[in-house]
């Protein structure tokens, strides 16, 4: 059974780079045809798709975040990562890694539990 | 960007009620529309995709309909476990979520 687990710093200073890793078990991130994604949810607010990466390494980013986001694969560790640069308080959110059922943009049927990242000095 | 607007934002209902939530897209998303249920402190759970396909594969009290720009999620008979927040998401052009509809106990 597929399991996703986010890891990374819970506190990031303004203007710095947020870095998270999603550790995948139960399937290979190199499996043909699969996408892997990141979604966030500010406390008490709705969901925002950040971006996705195909098993081949092709990336898809939310246009509103594209200039600050990098998603990458590490096939040797069976994990994928998110980097979000120049963070502000508005980037404080629970960050989920997830796997879409069909396409880069969704729908998302497998989710990590999420990790709250706070941007504060 | 495709904007997704859900209505109502909050819905008060009783156990056994038939409940309908609407999601409108600012432009056509064909049938690339999903519905999720989220309970407090929990991960969203995919209920419906391709506008009307049940994720569980079983007959369910949750059903979806629509195409293009207007979609509905219907709960045929509200159960105590169904009090939660529901989100629609279009995945035709990037991935945009609605703002959510909270279903509360009346």
PDB file of N, CA and C in Angstrom, chain A residues 18 20-22 29 35-39 49-62 65-66 68-74 79-85 95-98 104 108:
ATOM      1  N   UNK A  18      12.050  27.362   1.807  1.00  0.00           N
ATOM      2  CA  UNK A  18      11.378  26.228   2.440  1.00  0.00           C
ATOM      3  C   UNK A  18      11.761  24.971   1.655  1.00  0.00           C
ATOM      4  N   UNK A  20      11.155  20.727   1.658  1.00  0.00           N
ATOM      5  CA  UNK A  20      10.481  19.546   2.183  1.00  0.00           C
ATOM      6  C   UNK A  20      10.757  18.346   1.289  1.00  0.00           C
ATOM      7  N   UNK A  21      10.752  17.190   1.921  1.00  0.00           N
ATOM      8  CA  UNK A  21      10.936  15.941   1.208  1.00  0.00           C
ATOM      9  C   UNK A  21       9.754  15.029   1.476  1.00  0.00           C
ATOM     10  N   UNK A  22       9.344  14.300   0.461  1.00  0.00           N
ATOM     11  CA  UNK A  22       8.285  13.299   0.606  1.00  0.00           C
ATOM     12  C   UNK A  22       8.912  11.915   0.429  1.00  0.00           C
ATOM     13  N   UNK A  29       8.879   5.684  -7.202  1.00  0.00           N
ATOM     14  CA  UNK A  29       8.575   6.959  -7.858  1.00  0.00           C
ATOM     15  C   UNK A  29       8.998   6.928  -9.325  1.00  0.00           C
ATOM     16  N   UNK A  35       2.576  10.481 -11.588  1.00  0.00           N
ATOM     17  CA  UNK A  35       2.921  11.833 -11.194  1.00  0.00           C
ATOM     18  C   UNK A  35       3.006  11.878  -9.664  1.00  0.00           C
ATOM     19  N   UNK A  36       3.702  12.896  -9.177  1.00  0.00           N
ATOM     20  CA  UNK A  36       3.827  13.116  -7.726  1.00  0.00           C
ATOM     21  C   UNK A  36       3.670  14.610  -7.483  1.00  0.00           C
ATOM     22  N   UNK A  37       2.923  14.972  -6.435  1.00  0.00           N
ATOM     23  CA  UNK A  37       2.597  16.382  -6.294  1.00  0.00           C
ATOM     24  C   UNK A  37       2.690  16.925  -4.887  1.00  0.00           C
ATOM     25  N   UNK A  38       2.582  18.253  -4.811  1.00  0.00           N
ATOM     26  CA  UNK A  38       2.547  18.972  -3.535  1.00  0.00           C
ATOM     27  C   UNK A  38       1.311  19.876  -3.513  1.00  0.00           C
ATOM     28  N   UNK A  39       0.645  19.882  -2.372  1.00  0.00           N
ATOM     29  CA  UNK A  39      -0.547  20.699  -2.130  1.00  0.00           C
ATOM     30  C   UNK A  39      -0.390  21.320  -0.758  1.00  0.00           C
ATOM     31  N   UNK A  49      -3.040  23.782  -4.992  1.00  0.00           N
ATOM     32  CA  UNK A  49      -2.090  22.914  -5.681  1.00  0.00           C
ATOM     33  C   UNK A  49      -0.820  23.715  -5.946  1.00  0.00           C
ATOM     34  N   UNK A  50       0.331  23.170  -5.545  1.00  0.00           N
ATOM     35  CA  UNK A  50       1.609  23.857  -5.727  1.00  0.00           C
ATOM     36  C   UNK A  50       2.271  23.433  -7.031  1.00  0.00           C
ATOM     37  N   UNK A  51       2.302  22.124  -7.255  1.00  0.00           N
ATOM     38  CA  UNK A  51       2.942  21.622  -8.460  1.00  0.00           C
ATOM     39  C   UNK A  51       3.059  20.118  -8.427  1.00  0.00           C
ATOM     40  N   UNK A  52       3.462  19.555  -9.561  1.00  0.00           N
ATOM     41  CA  UNK A  52       3.607  18.111  -9.704  1.00  0.00           C
ATOM     42  C   UNK A  52       4.811  17.787 -10.569  1.00  0.00           C
ATOM     43  N   UNK A  53       5.281  16.553 -10.444  1.00  0.00           N
ATOM     44  CA  UNK A  53       6.397  16.088 -11.256  1.00  0.00           C
ATOM     45  C   UNK A  53       6.071  14.703 -11.796  1.00  0.00           C
ATOM     46  N   UNK A  54       6.384  14.480 -13.054  1.00  0.00           N
ATOM     47  CA  UNK A  54       6.164  13.201 -13.698  1.00  0.00           C
ATOM     48  C   UNK A  54       7.345  12.281 -13.380  1.00  0.00           C
ATOM     49  N   UNK A  55       7.162  10.971 -13.503  1.00  0.00           N
ATOM     50  CA  UNK A  55       8.232  10.033 -13.199  1.00  0.00           C
ATOM     51  C   UNK A  55       9.484  10.303 -14.051  1.00  0.00           C
ATOM     52  N   UNK A  56       9.278  10.942 -15.202  1.00  0.00           N
ATOM     53  CA  UNK A  56      10.395  11.245 -16.109  1.00  0.00           C
ATOM     54  C   UNK A  56      11.179  12.484 -15.666  1.00  0.00           C
ATOM     55  N   UNK A  57      10.574  13.244 -14.727  1.00  0.00           N
ATOM     56  CA  UNK A  57      11.208  14.478 -14.263  1.00  0.00           C
ATOM     57  C   UNK A  57      10.554  15.748 -14.794  1.00  0.00           C
ATOM     58  N   UNK A  58       9.611  15.619 -15.699  1.00  0.00           N
ATOM     59  CA  UNK A  58       8.916  16.808 -16.209  1.00  0.00           C
ATOM     60  C   UNK A  58       8.079  17.420 -15.092  1.00  0.00           C
ATOM     61  N   UNK A  59       8.158  18.734 -14.973  1.00  0.00           N
ATOM     62  CA  UNK A  59       7.476  19.422 -13.876  1.00  0.00           C
ATOM     63  C   UNK A  59       6.332  20.301 -14.364  1.00  0.00           C
ATOM     64  N   UNK A  60       5.386  20.508 -13.458  1.00  0.00           N
ATOM     65  CA  UNK A  60       4.197  21.320 -13.695  1.00  0.00           C
ATOM     66  C   UNK A  60       4.004  22.169 -12.450  1.00  0.00           C
ATOM     67  N   UNK A  61       3.980  23.484 -12.599  1.00  0.00           N
ATOM     68  CA  UNK A  61       3.881  24.362 -11.457  1.00  0.00           C
ATOM     69  C   UNK A  61       2.656  25.261 -11.541  1.00  0.00           C
ATOM     70  N   UNK A  62       2.095  25.574 -10.360  1.00  0.00           N
ATOM     71  CA  UNK A  62       1.040  26.570 -10.280  1.00  0.00           C
ATOM     72  C   UNK A  62       1.609  27.900 -10.789  1.00  0.00           C
ATOM     73  N   UNK A  65       2.879  30.471  -8.360  1.00  0.00           N
ATOM     74  CA  UNK A  65       4.040  30.160  -7.531  1.00  0.00           C
ATOM     75  C   UNK A  65       5.269  29.804  -8.362  1.00  0.00           C
ATOM     76  N   UNK A  66       5.084  29.731  -9.667  1.00  0.00           N
ATOM     77  CA  UNK A  66       6.095  29.155 -10.553  1.00  0.00           C
ATOM     78  C   UNK A  66       7.487  29.753 -10.389  1.00  0.00           C
ATOM     79  N   UNK A  68       8.950  30.707  -7.848  1.00  0.00           N
ATOM     80  CA  UNK A  68       9.602  30.401  -6.568  1.00  0.00           C
ATOM     81  C   UNK A  68       9.699  28.902  -6.276  1.00  0.00           C
ATOM     82  N   UNK A  69       9.098  28.068  -7.113  1.00  0.00           N
ATOM     83  CA  UNK A  69       8.966  26.640  -6.803  1.00  0.00           C
ATOM     84  C   UNK A  69       9.904  25.780  -7.636  1.00  0.00           C
ATOM     85  N   UNK A  70      10.469  24.774  -6.973  1.00  0.00           N
ATOM     86  CA  UNK A  70      11.211  23.716  -7.665  1.00  0.00           C
ATOM     87  C   UNK A  70      10.811  22.380  -7.047  1.00  0.00           C
ATOM     88  N   UNK A  71      10.401  21.453  -7.889  1.00  0.00           N
ATOM     89  CA  UNK A  71      10.102  20.088  -7.451  1.00  0.00           C
ATOM     90  C   UNK A  71      11.040  19.145  -8.180  1.00  0.00           C
ATOM     91  N   UNK A  72      11.601  18.203  -7.432  1.00  0.00           N
ATOM     92  CA  UNK A  72      12.577  17.293  -8.032  1.00  0.00           C
ATOM     93  C   UNK A  72      12.401  15.882  -7.492  1.00  0.00           C
ATOM     94  N   UNK A  73      12.932  14.912  -8.234  1.00  0.00           N
ATOM     95  CA  UNK A  73      12.896  13.504  -7.853  1.00  0.00           C
ATOM     96  C   UNK A  73      14.272  13.054  -7.379  1.00  0.00           C
ATOM     97  N   UNK A  74      14.293  12.152  -6.394  1.00  0.00           N
ATOM     98  CA  UNK A  74      15.522  11.463  -6.011  1.00  0.00           C
ATOM     99  C   UNK A  74      15.204   9.967  -6.068  1.00  0.00           C
ATOM    100  N   UNK A  79      12.227   9.244  -3.177  1.00  0.00           N
ATOM    101  CA  UNK A  79      11.586  10.397  -2.579  1.00  0.00           C
ATOM    102  C   UNK A  79      11.581  11.561  -3.571  1.00  0.00           C
ATOM    103  N   UNK A  80      10.712  12.516  -3.316  1.00  0.00           N
ATOM    104  CA  UNK A  80      10.709  13.722  -4.136  1.00  0.00           C
ATOM    105  C   UNK A  80      10.627  14.937  -3.221  1.00  0.00           C
ATOM    106  N   UNK A  81      11.040  16.082  -3.735  1.00  0.00           N
ATOM    107  CA  UNK A  81      11.248  17.237  -2.887  1.00  0.00           C
ATOM    108  C   UNK A  81      10.584  18.492  -3.427  1.00  0.00           C
ATOM    109  N   UNK A  82      10.340  19.404  -2.502  1.00  0.00           N
ATOM    110  CA  UNK A  82       9.783  20.717  -2.801  1.00  0.00           C
ATOM    111  C   UNK A  82      10.719  21.778  -2.252  1.00  0.00           C
ATOM    112  N   UNK A  83      11.010  22.765  -3.051  1.00  0.00           N
ATOM    113  CA  UNK A  83      11.722  23.948  -2.594  1.00  0.00           C
ATOM    114  C   UNK A  83      10.891  25.167  -2.982  1.00  0.00           C
ATOM    115  N   UNK A  84      10.657  26.041  -2.005  1.00  0.00           N
ATOM    116  CA  UNK A  84       9.904  27.272  -2.222  1.00  0.00           C
ATOM    117  C   UNK A  84      10.751  28.416  -1.694  1.00  0.00           C
ATOM    118  N   UNK A  85      11.176  29.283  -2.580  1.00  0.00           N
ATOM    119  CA  UNK A  85      12.105  30.338  -2.207  1.00  0.00           C
ATOM    120  C   UNK A  85      11.396  31.622  -1.774  1.00  0.00           C
ATOM    121  N   UNK A  95       1.724  21.517   4.488  1.00  0.00           N
ATOM    122  CA  UNK A  95       2.165  21.080   3.166  1.00  0.00           C
ATOM    123  C   UNK A  95       1.978  19.570   3.064  1.00  0.00           C
ATOM    124  N   UNK A  96       1.254  19.140   2.042  1.00  0.00           N
ATOM    125  CA  UNK A  96       1.017  17.724   1.798  1.00  0.00           C
ATOM    126  C   UNK A  96       1.724  17.292   0.525  1.00  0.00           C
ATOM    127  N   UNK A  97       2.358  16.126   0.568  1.00  0.00           N
ATOM    128  CA  UNK A  97       2.709  15.491  -0.693  1.00  0.00           C
ATOM    129  C   UNK A  97       1.568  14.533  -1.039  1.00  0.00           C
ATOM    130  N   UNK A  98       1.392  14.287  -2.320  1.00  0.00           N
ATOM    131  CA  UNK A  98       0.245  13.489  -2.754  1.00  0.00           C
ATOM    132  C   UNK A  98       0.518  12.893  -4.129  1.00  0.00           C
ATOM    133  N   UNK A 104      -1.329  15.217 -14.045  1.00  0.00           N
ATOM    134  CA  UNK A 104      -0.423  16.027 -13.224  1.00  0.00           C
ATOM    135  C   UNK A 104      -1.176  16.871 -12.207  1.00  0.00           C
ATOM    136  N   UNK A 108      -6.328  13.830  -6.658  1.00  0.00           N
ATOM    137  CA  UNK A 108      -5.363  13.289  -5.716  1.00  0.00           C
ATOM    138  C   UNK A 108      -6.030  12.268  -4.803  1.00  0.00           C
TER     139      UNK A 108
END
